[in-house]
Amino acid sequence: MPMVLLNCDKDIPEREKHIYLKAPDEDTREFLPLSNAPTIPGTLSERGCAFCGAKLVIGGVLKDTIQMIHGPIGCAYDTWHTKRYPTDNGHFNMKYVWSTDMKENHIVFGGEKRLEKSIHEAFDEMPEIKRMIVYTTCPTALIGDDVKAVAKRVMAERPDVDIFTVECPGFSGVSQSKGHHVLNIGWINEKVGTLDAEITSPYTMNFIGDFNIQGDTQLLQTYWDRLGIQVISHFTGNGTYDDLRRMHQAQLNVVNCARSSGYIANELKKQYGIPRLDIDSWGFNYMAEGIRKICAFFGIEERGEQLIAEEYAKWKPQLDWYKERLKGTKMAIWTGGPRLWHWTKSVEDDLGVEVVAMSSKFGHEEDFEKVIARGREGTYYIDDGNELEFFEIIDLVKPDVIFTGPRVGELVKKLHIPYVNGHGYHNGPYMGFEGFVNLARDMYNAVHNPLKGLAGIDIRQPRSGAASNGKKEAA
Amino acid sequence: MTDCEVAAKPPAEVKVAPKSREGIINPMYDCQPAGAQYAGIGVTDCIPLVHGGQGCSMFVRLLFAQHFKENFDIASTSLHEESAVFGGAKRIEDGVMVLAKRYPNLRVIPIITTCSTEVIGDDIEGTINLCNRALKKEFPEREIFLAPVHTPSFKGSQVTGYSECVKSLVKTIAKKGEPTGKLNLFPGWINPGDVTLLKRYLKEMGVDATLFMDTENFDSPMLPDKSIEIQGRTTVEELRDSANASATVALARYEGASAGEYLKKEFDVPFHLLSTPYGIHNTDEMLRTISELTGKEIPESLVRERGIALDALADLAHMFFANKKVAIYGHPDLVIGLAEFCLEVELEPALLLLGDDQSSKYKKDPRIKALKDKVNFDMEVVLNADLWELERRITSGELKVDLIMGHSKGRYISIYNNIPMVRVGFPTFDRAGLYRKPTLGYQGAMELGEAIANALFAHMEYNKDKEWILNTW
C-alpha cells in the first residue's frame, strides 16, 4: 500500500516509485520515494535546470557581483526578475543580468573571444564593480569553450578584478540540484581561503543556505548582532563575493538549507575542520532550538535565552492568535525540496496546521528521509510531481491552502484553492520569530479569503444559506 | 523662439545604428524557443514539447504566468547529460507518447528545438516520422499533428521564434479544401485585450475572419464548477482551413507574417501585410483594407469610436504631450507602431530600441524610413539593443526623456531615474491586468493616450511639479 500508483500515471507506471503514502509502523528504508532521478519526458514536471540552480539560486544572490552568462540570450533573460532577494545596497543583484548573447558563428567558431570581450565591456560599463561569476550554458558547454582560461586572461589584464567560473550547463544532472553542487564545490576549491577577514568578535560563524528571500537574512542578522556573533559570510543572502572567500575563518558553519549548500559546509569541515551545525530557521520551536544550539557551541547560553525570551514575549501572542484560527487547516507544500522538512513539523507544532501532501522538485533521498520522519501519517510524499498528479492529489487530500510557486498558484486558484508563494513568499520574511508570524498571517488571509467563497456560487441557482466562508477577524 | 533662432536650428538628425557592445546587459527579448512556446499555447488542445534542458520551458512558463497570471501547459523532453552525448531524439519519442497517452484530447504538439538540441543535431523531422507511425499504431482513431519548430536560441529572438512556430503550425496543418470565403488575420504577438478588440471590429463590420492565434482565453475566469479554460482558441480546423481563405492580412511584419507568405506561395491565398494598427491612421488603413478585401462597409459604430478616441486624445496632445521626449523599447512591430502613434499625439519618440540580430531587416523596414522622413526632432534608433543602451544614456545625462514606454523588464530604469513609464508589450508583470487592456485600434489608442496622461499626471503630483495645473483641467 505505501507506494502509490495514481490513476493519471497508469501509462507511466514507473511513477509509482516516486509517490509514498505514509502509513503507521512502516520502515522508511523500504518505502523511500525514488528521487534525484531523470524526469520522464512529456510529464509536465516542475523541474528547472542545473544552470538555474547555480545562477538563480546561489550566485545571483550576491549583491556586488556581475553574473556573466555565457550563452544565448534566453538563459540570462529567464533567470532575471524571477526571485525576491533584496540587498542592502539597492538590489544590484535583481536589477541586472549579463549575457554574451551567443550567435551561430560563435557556436561554429567558438565563443571565447566573445566572452572575453563581454567581460571587459561589463567591467568597463560598471567600473565600480570588481567581481564576476561566469556561467557556461548548454551550447557553450557542448562546444567546449574554455571559460577558465578566459577568466585567467582577464584577471591578468585587470589585476583589481576577480572572476569565478561555474561550469554546469542546463542538461547536467536531473534538476537544479546539480547546479547547487557544482557551485558549492567550485567555490570551496577555488575561492575560499584567498582573503582574510577582520575578526571583531570571539564568536564567528558562517550562515549557510539562506538567500535573503524577502529579507530573511537581514532579519536573522539582527539576532546574531544581539548575540554578539560575527557572521563572516552569508552563503549567499545579502552576501558579498569577498566575504565568501573568507569562509575558512569561521569557528562554526550554521546550515539552514542543507540541500543547496550542505556540500560547502561538509568541505569546510573536511578542509578546515570547521564544525557543521544544521538548524531550521522557520518556526518558533525550531528557531529557538537553533539559537540554543549555536549559543551552546559558543558558551553564551544566557544571551541566547534572553533573546528567545524577548522574541517570544513580542511575537508569541500574535502567533497564538493565528494558531487559534488556523488549527486543523490542511496544507500542501509543493516546493523545491528542503522546505518540505523545514515546514511540515513547524506549522504543525506552532500553528496546528496539518500538512497533507508534499511534492519536491529536486530533493534527494536524505531530504525524503527527513520529511517522512517529521511528517504525518496519511500524507503523500511525492518526488518530481507533475501537473496531472497534482490534480489527483488535490482530489484525494482536499487542501485548504497550497504553498507553491506563483504559476501553480494560478492553476489551483481555478479550483478555488488559495496559494501562498512558497518560494518567494507573499509578504515575508518568513524566517525567525517575526517571520513565522508573517507566514501565519499570509496563510490566515489566504484561507479566509472571501473571494474563495464567492467563486463557488452559481448565480443561476437559487440562493442558499451557504454564504461566503470568508469570515475574517481583525488580526 | 525668435525667427533667428528658428533659422539657426539645425535640421533634425536621425541615427539608425546597432549598439557598439557585443555582450548584453539586461536583454529586451527572450530567446527563440520562448517565442515558439507562446505561439504554441495559442492553439486549442495543444501542448508544446520543448526539446532541451528543463529550464528552457520551466522559466518560459513562469514568464507567461507572470504576465498573464495564469498557468500554461508546456512540456519538456528533459534533456539530460547522456542525451547531450548520445543524442536526444529518443526523448522526443518518449515525450510525444507520454503526452498522447495522458492527455486524451491532445491534437497538436509543436516540437520546439533549443540551442542544445540544435548543436547536438537531433533529427527532428525523422523523429516526427517515427512518432507519427507509433501514434497511428497506438491511437488509430486519433489524429495528432506534430509540428517541427526549429528555434535554436543562438539565432533571432522570441520574435522570430514566435514567427517560426506560427509558420510551422500552418505548414503542418493547412490543407487545400473548399474555399471558406473567410479572412485569415495574423495579428502578431498581442494581448487578449487586443484580440478581443480585433474580433469586435470584425464582427461590427460583418467580416468572417479567423484570428491566428486567438489568445482571448488567456484571460480566464474562476468558475463555480472549477473548470479550467486556459488554452488558445485557434483550432486544428481553423489552421487547416487557413489554406482556403479568401485572403490573408498580417498586422505584424515580424510576428507571423511569414505564415501569410507561405499560404500565398503554397495555396495562392492573397497576402496583405499592413502596419500594426497602433494609433488612428494605422487603424484607418487596417479597416479600409479589410473593407476593400471583403466588400464590407466600415460601420457607423467604428466611425463613432474613432471620433471618441480623437476627442479624448485632442484633450491631451497639444496641452500635455507636445514636445515631450519618449523612449520606446520592445518588439519591433510594437516599437515602430508606438512611435507612429506618438507622432499623431505630438509626443516625440526620441529613442527607439530594437533588439536581436535582425538589424538588416529593420534597416529596410519602410516604416522606419517613413519615420525618418517625418520627424522634426532628433531621433535615434538603436539596433541589436539591450536595456543598458537606455539606462546608460539616461544616467549619463546624454538623453533626457519625459516618458518611457516598454515592458516590465525595464522597470528599474524608470524607478531609479524618476521617469514616468507606461507599461506596454510583453511582459508587463509589474502592473495589474494590462493583458486585458487594448492597445490596438481606436480604443487602444485612446486608452494608451490616457494611460500616458495619467502616468504624467501622477508623476507631476508625486514630484509636486506644476501639479496645480490639474486643478482646473
JSON list of C-alpha atoms in Angstrom, two decimals, chain B residues 299-370:
[
{"chain": "B", "resi": 299, "resn": "PRO", "atom": "CA", "xyz": [-19.93, 50.74, -39.85]},
{"chain": "B", "resi": 300, "resn": "GLU", "atom": "CA", "xyz": [-21.13, 53.85, -38.12]},
{"chain": "B", "resi": 301, "resn": "SER", "atom": "CA", "xyz": [-20.10, 52.36, -34.75]},
{"chain": "B", "resi": 302, "resn": "LEU", "atom": "CA", "xyz": [-16.45, 52.45, -35.72]},
{"chain": "B", "resi": 303, "resn": "VAL", "atom": "CA", "xyz": [-16.73, 55.97, -37.11]},
{"chain": "B", "resi": 304, "resn": "ARG", "atom": "CA", "xyz": [-18.09, 56.98, -33.72]},
{"chain": "B", "resi": 305, "resn": "GLU", "atom": "CA", "xyz": [-15.41, 55.07, -31.82]},
{"chain": "B", "resi": 306, "resn": "ARG", "atom": "CA", "xyz": [-12.78, 56.80, -33.93]},
{"chain": "B", "resi": 307, "resn": "GLY", "atom": "CA", "xyz": [-14.37, 60.12, -33.09]},
{"chain": "B", "resi": 308, "resn": "ILE", "atom": "CA", "xyz": [-14.44, 59.41, -29.39]},
{"chain": "B", "resi": 309, "resn": "ALA", "atom": "CA", "xyz": [-10.77, 58.46, -29.46]},
{"chain": "B", "resi": 310, "resn": "LEU", "atom": "CA", "xyz": [-9.86, 61.62, -31.37]},
{"chain": "B", "resi": 311, "resn": "ASP", "atom": "CA", "xyz": [-11.95, 63.68, -29.00]},
{"chain": "B", "resi": 312, "resn": "ALA", "atom": "CA", "xyz": [-10.15, 62.21, -25.98]},
{"chain": "B", "resi": 313, "resn": "LEU", "atom": "CA", "xyz": [-6.68, 62.48, -27.49]},
{"chain": "B", "resi": 314, "resn": "ALA", "atom": "CA", "xyz": [-7.27, 66.06, -28.58]},
{"chain": "B", "resi": 315, "resn": "ASP", "atom": "CA", "xyz": [-7.68, 66.96, -24.91]},
{"chain": "B", "resi": 316, "resn": "LEU", "atom": "CA", "xyz": [-4.20, 65.64, -24.26]},
{"chain": "B", "resi": 317, "resn": "ALA", "atom": "CA", "xyz": [-1.99, 66.17, -27.28]},
{"chain": "B", "resi": 318, "resn": "HIS", "atom": "CA", "xyz": [-1.02, 69.80, -27.55]},
{"chain": "B", "resi": 319, "resn": "MET", "atom": "CA", "xyz": [-1.69, 70.63, -23.90]},
{"chain": "B", "resi": 320, "resn": "PHE", "atom": "CA", "xyz": [0.26, 67.84, -22.20]},
{"chain": "B", "resi": 321, "resn": "PHE", "atom": "CA", "xyz": [2.08, 65.72, -24.77]},
{"chain": "B", "resi": 322, "resn": "ALA", "atom": "CA", "xyz": [3.62, 68.18, -27.22]},
{"chain": "B", "resi": 323, "resn": "ASN", "atom": "CA", "xyz": [7.43, 68.22, -27.23]},
{"chain": "B", "resi": 324, "resn": "LYS", "atom": "CA", "xyz": [7.69, 65.50, -24.60]},
{"chain": "B", "resi": 325, "resn": "LYS", "atom": "CA", "xyz": [10.53, 63.11, -25.36]},
{"chain": "B", "resi": 326, "resn": "VAL", "atom": "CA", "xyz": [9.77, 59.40, -25.27]},
{"chain": "B", "resi": 327, "resn": "ALA", "atom": "CA", "xyz": [11.98, 56.32, -25.24]},
{"chain": "B", "resi": 328, "resn": "ILE", "atom": "CA", "xyz": [10.33, 53.16, -26.55]},
{"chain": "B", "resi": 329, "resn": "TYR", "atom": "CA", "xyz": [11.55, 49.56, -26.43]},
{"chain": "B", "resi": 330, "resn": "GLY", "atom": "CA", "xyz": [10.08, 46.13, -27.06]},
{"chain": "B", "resi": 331, "resn": "HIS", "atom": "CA", "xyz": [9.06, 44.03, -30.03]},
{"chain": "B", "resi": 332, "resn": "PRO", "atom": "CA", "xyz": [9.91, 45.75, -33.33]},
{"chain": "B", "resi": 333, "resn": "ASP", "atom": "CA", "xyz": [6.33, 45.95, -34.62]},
{"chain": "B", "resi": 334, "resn": "LEU", "atom": "CA", "xyz": [5.24, 47.39, -31.29]},
{"chain": "B", "resi": 335, "resn": "VAL", "atom": "CA", "xyz": [8.05, 49.93, -31.04]},
{"chain": "B", "resi": 336, "resn": "ILE", "atom": "CA", "xyz": [7.57, 51.19, -34.58]},
{"chain": "B", "resi": 337, "resn": "GLY", "atom": "CA", "xyz": [3.79, 51.28, -34.16]},
{"chain": "B", "resi": 338, "resn": "LEU", "atom": "CA", "xyz": [4.02, 53.18, -30.90]},
{"chain": "B", "resi": 339, "resn": "ALA", "atom": "CA", "xyz": [6.43, 55.67, -32.47]},
{"chain": "B", "resi": 340, "resn": "GLU", "atom": "CA", "xyz": [3.88, 56.30, -35.23]},
{"chain": "B", "resi": 341, "resn": "PHE", "atom": "CA", "xyz": [1.17, 56.77, -32.62]},
{"chain": "B", "resi": 342, "resn": "CYS", "atom": "CA", "xyz": [3.38, 59.16, -30.63]},
{"chain": "B", "resi": 343, "resn": "LEU", "atom": "CA", "xyz": [3.75, 61.40, -33.67]},
{"chain": "B", "resi": 344, "resn": "GLU", "atom": "CA", "xyz": [-0.03, 61.57, -34.01]},
{"chain": "B", "resi": 345, "resn": "VAL", "atom": "CA", "xyz": [-0.39, 62.91, -30.47]},
{"chain": "B", "resi": 346, "resn": "GLU", "atom": "CA", "xyz": [2.64, 65.23, -30.65]},
{"chain": "B", "resi": 347, "resn": "LEU", "atom": "CA", "xyz": [4.87, 63.11, -28.43]},
{"chain": "B", "resi": 348, "resn": "GLU", "atom": "CA", "xyz": [8.45, 62.90, -29.68]},
{"chain": "B", "resi": 349, "resn": "PRO", "atom": "CA", "xyz": [9.84, 59.36, -29.81]},
{"chain": "B", "resi": 350, "resn": "ALA", "atom": "CA", "xyz": [13.48, 60.31, -29.39]},
{"chain": "B", "resi": 351, "resn": "LEU", "atom": "CA", "xyz": [14.89, 56.84, -28.79]},
{"chain": "B", "resi": 352, "resn": "LEU", "atom": "CA", "xyz": [13.69, 53.56, -30.23]},
{"chain": "B", "resi": 353, "resn": "LEU", "atom": "CA", "xyz": [15.32, 50.31, -29.15]},
{"chain": "B", "resi": 354, "resn": "LEU", "atom": "CA", "xyz": [15.01, 47.22, -31.32]},
{"chain": "B", "resi": 355, "resn": "GLY", "atom": "CA", "xyz": [16.71, 44.09, -30.07]},
{"chain": "B", "resi": 356, "resn": "ASP", "atom": "CA", "xyz": [18.18, 40.91, -31.58]},
{"chain": "B", "resi": 357, "resn": "ASP", "atom": "CA", "xyz": [20.24, 40.10, -34.65]},
{"chain": "B", "resi": 358, "resn": "GLN", "atom": "CA", "xyz": [17.68, 41.05, -37.28]},
{"chain": "B", "resi": 359, "resn": "SER", "atom": "CA", "xyz": [19.16, 44.54, -37.86]},
{"chain": "B", "resi": 360, "resn": "SER", "atom": "CA", "xyz": [19.39, 44.15, -41.62]},
{"chain": "B", "resi": 361, "resn": "LYS", "atom": "CA", "xyz": [15.63, 43.59, -41.79]},
{"chain": "B", "resi": 362, "resn": "TYR", "atom": "CA", "xyz": [14.82, 46.50, -39.51]},
{"chain": "B", "resi": 363, "resn": "LYS", "atom": "CA", "xyz": [17.02, 48.81, -41.56]},
{"chain": "B", "resi": 364, "resn": "LYS", "atom": "CA", "xyz": [14.93, 48.03, -44.62]},
{"chain": "B", "resi": 365, "resn": "ASP", "atom": "CA", "xyz": [11.60, 48.45, -42.83]},
{"chain": "B", "resi": 366, "resn": "PRO", "atom": "CA", "xyz": [9.61, 51.05, -44.80]},
{"chain": "B", "resi": 367, "resn": "ARG", "atom": "CA", "xyz": [8.02, 52.28, -41.58]},
{"chain": "B", "resi": 368, "resn": "ILE", "atom": "CA", "xyz": [11.42, 53.26, -40.18]},
{"chain": "B", "resi": 369, "resn": "LYS", "atom": "CA", "xyz": [12.20, 55.04, -43.43]},
{"chain": "B", "resi": 370, "resn": "ALA", "atom": "CA", "xyz": [8.89, 56.89, -43.17]}
]
